[in-house]
Structure formats: C-alpha cells, structure tokens
Amino acid sequence: AQKITQTQPGMFVQEKEAVTLDCTYDTSDQSYGLFWYKQPSSGEMIFLIYQGSYDEQNATEGRYSLNFQKARKSANLVISASQLGDSAMYFCAMRGFGNEKLTFGTGTRLTIIP
Amino acid sequence: DTAVSQTPKYLVTQMGNDKSIKCEQNLGHDTMYWYKQDSKKFLKIMFSYNNKELIINETVPNRFSPKSPDKAHLNLHINSLELGDSAVYFCASSHFPDRKETQYFGPGTRLLVL
C-alpha cells in the first residue's frame, strides 16, 4: 500500500519569494516515482515535475525543483521566485514502477500575495 | 491540439438518471484512467484500461461502467445516479506505466446530481 501525506492544507507566500510545499510518502515498493501536479482554480490538473526513486539528482523543471530525501521519504516541491499565477492547489502523488495506480495526497492550497 | 479531452465539461442531472462522460486522447498512449475528485479535492483512481482491457477496478459501485472502444477512448457510464456521485471526474492517459511514465489529465467533468 502507498500513502502520501501533505501536512500543509494552505499556505500564503509573498510574490517573488521561494516556497516549499511538503510531501512525505510511505511505500513498500523498492522502485517508485514521485509526481507533482498543479490544479488552478480553472480545475485542470497540470503535471509539473517527476522524481524517480533511483535518480541520483534532484529533478528540476524551470522554476520547479524537487527536494528528494529518500531516507526521510520526503519529496518536497520548491517553487523559486513565486508568481501570482502560481496560486493553485498542488498535489503530490506517487506510484510504484509497473503499477498503474497513482496515489495522491490531499493537496496544499498555495496563495501568492502581491 | 488538445491532448486529453472530455465531454461534457459540466453535467447537471436528477437523481436516478443515467449519464455518460466521454474521454479521448491523441497522445498515442495505450493506458487510460478515470479518477474521481470529491468536494474536499481528494483524488482517487476508479478504473484503468490498457489496450482496451480493464486493469484496475478500485471497489467502485457497479453502477459505474467504463467502456473502451479503442486505445484512444475511454468512456464512463453511470446508472441510477445518486447525490454522492456529485464530483469532478478526470480522465487521464499515459504509456503503459513503466518507470517514468507520466499520466496526463483531461480538463475534468463537473457532475452535479440534484
């Protein structure tokens, strides 16, 4: 069984500051992938970034980076230089390799303050 | 050039009715999914199809019946709609999930049962 925990239901961050969204996970799989999705108020689910459990380096995609600490089972999303358009719900998710099922956390609502 | 599309975007109906939601992807993926997002924004997988074959069925009431006429389409039919079926239903697709494969989501169908 897999479990994703996002302990921050809501966050308020000043524009242009960096923000870290927490995600911890639990799994018995040896190999797995971790994903972050963004859901703006319009409702669509937008894929942001992926981290494989055996990737040696932390993933980065533009202003998004993933702070992956395998021993602590955490996969925090870092957004640098936040923008008003970053205001949205953010979901952490995971799946075991060869497993079709993507398990989601409860999400963090991020609000960027001008 | 929409990647994953769903119709309708909004669906308002009476209890007891039968309704269908359609999903199409043009990404060349062979695996498609249905997720349900409840009023608290929690996302949970319902079904997954690979090459038109059902591979995940997550204890969903049998009033919900997915149908995949081909690899690019996965429809969801719901019989005898209940108030608790009100939610946002997301279709997603991916290549068969080995390692890094990412699931891409459609825009969602907002179902309201009155």
PDB file of C-alpha atoms in Angstrom, chain B residues 48-95:
ATOM      1  CA  SER B  48      -7.652   1.905 -15.589  1.00  0.00           C
ATOM      2  CA  TYR B  49      -7.610   0.370 -19.059  1.00  0.00           C
ATOM      3  CA  ASN B  50      -4.620  -0.814 -21.032  1.00  0.00           C
ATOM      4  CA  ASN B  51      -5.153  -1.579 -24.713  1.00  0.00           C
ATOM      5  CA  LYS B  52      -8.903  -1.726 -24.137  1.00  0.00           C
ATOM      6  CA  GLU B  53      -8.561  -4.175 -21.225  1.00  0.00           C
ATOM      7  CA  LEU B  54      -9.580  -3.345 -17.674  1.00  0.00           C
ATOM      8  CA  ILE B  55      -6.563  -3.499 -15.349  1.00  0.00           C
ATOM      9  CA  ILE B  56      -7.706  -1.523 -12.302  1.00  0.00           C
ATOM     10  CA  ASN B  57     -11.147  -1.501 -10.719  1.00  0.00           C
ATOM     11  CA  GLU B  58     -10.991   0.191  -7.352  1.00  0.00           C
ATOM     12  CA  THR B  59     -14.086  -1.009  -5.457  1.00  0.00           C
ATOM     13  CA  VAL B  60     -16.321   1.301  -7.418  1.00  0.00           C
ATOM     14  CA  PRO B  61     -20.101   0.614  -7.296  1.00  0.00           C
ATOM     15  CA  ASN B  62     -21.192  -1.411 -10.287  1.00  0.00           C
ATOM     16  CA  ARG B  63     -23.442   1.479 -11.306  1.00  0.00           C
ATOM     17  CA  PHE B  64     -20.226   2.812 -12.853  1.00  0.00           C
ATOM     18  CA  SER B  65     -19.255   1.044 -16.046  1.00  0.00           C
ATOM     19  CA  PRO B  66     -16.253   2.091 -18.094  1.00  0.00           C
ATOM     20  CA  LYS B  67     -16.024   1.219 -21.765  1.00  0.00           C
ATOM     21  CA  SER B  68     -13.020   1.469 -24.028  1.00  0.00           C
ATOM     22  CA  PRO B  69     -13.929   1.095 -27.710  1.00  0.00           C
ATOM     23  CA  ASP B  70     -10.298   1.651 -28.718  1.00  0.00           C
ATOM     24  CA  LYS B  71      -6.997   2.756 -27.207  1.00  0.00           C
ATOM     25  CA  ALA B  72      -7.774   6.434 -27.697  1.00  0.00           C
ATOM     26  CA  HIS B  73     -11.165   6.446 -25.983  1.00  0.00           C
ATOM     27  CA  LEU B  74     -12.410   5.613 -22.517  1.00  0.00           C
ATOM     28  CA  ASN B  75     -15.997   6.410 -21.638  1.00  0.00           C
ATOM     29  CA  LEU B  76     -17.697   6.283 -18.258  1.00  0.00           C
ATOM     30  CA  HIS B  77     -21.352   5.374 -17.950  1.00  0.00           C
ATOM     31  CA  ILE B  78     -23.140   5.901 -14.659  1.00  0.00           C
ATOM     32  CA  ASN B  79     -26.511   4.288 -13.934  1.00  0.00           C
ATOM     33  CA  SER B  80     -29.061   5.387 -11.347  1.00  0.00           C
ATOM     34  CA  LEU B  81     -27.148   8.486 -10.293  1.00  0.00           C
ATOM     35  CA  GLU B  82     -27.043   9.286  -6.587  1.00  0.00           C
ATOM     36  CA  LEU B  83     -26.372  12.538  -4.733  1.00  0.00           C
ATOM     37  CA  GLY B  84     -22.990  11.196  -3.612  1.00  0.00           C
ATOM     38  CA  ASP B  85     -21.875  10.836  -7.203  1.00  0.00           C
ATOM     39  CA  SER B  86     -21.553  14.617  -7.420  1.00  0.00           C
ATOM     40  CA  ALA B  87     -17.851  15.236  -8.016  1.00  0.00           C
ATOM     41  CA  VAL B  88     -15.324  16.123 -10.665  1.00  0.00           C
ATOM     42  CA  TYR B  89     -14.367  13.183 -12.862  1.00  0.00           C
ATOM     43  CA  PHE B  90     -10.988  13.272 -14.550  1.00  0.00           C
ATOM     44  CA  CYS B  91      -9.829  11.153 -17.409  1.00  0.00           C
ATOM     45  CA  ALA B  92      -6.075  10.628 -17.781  1.00  0.00           C
ATOM     46  CA  SER B  93      -3.752   8.743 -20.091  1.00  0.00           C
ATOM     47  CA  SER B  94      -0.178   7.504 -20.221  1.00  0.00           C
ATOM     48  CA  HIS B  95       2.025   4.964 -21.920  1.00  0.00           C
TER      49      HIS B  95
END
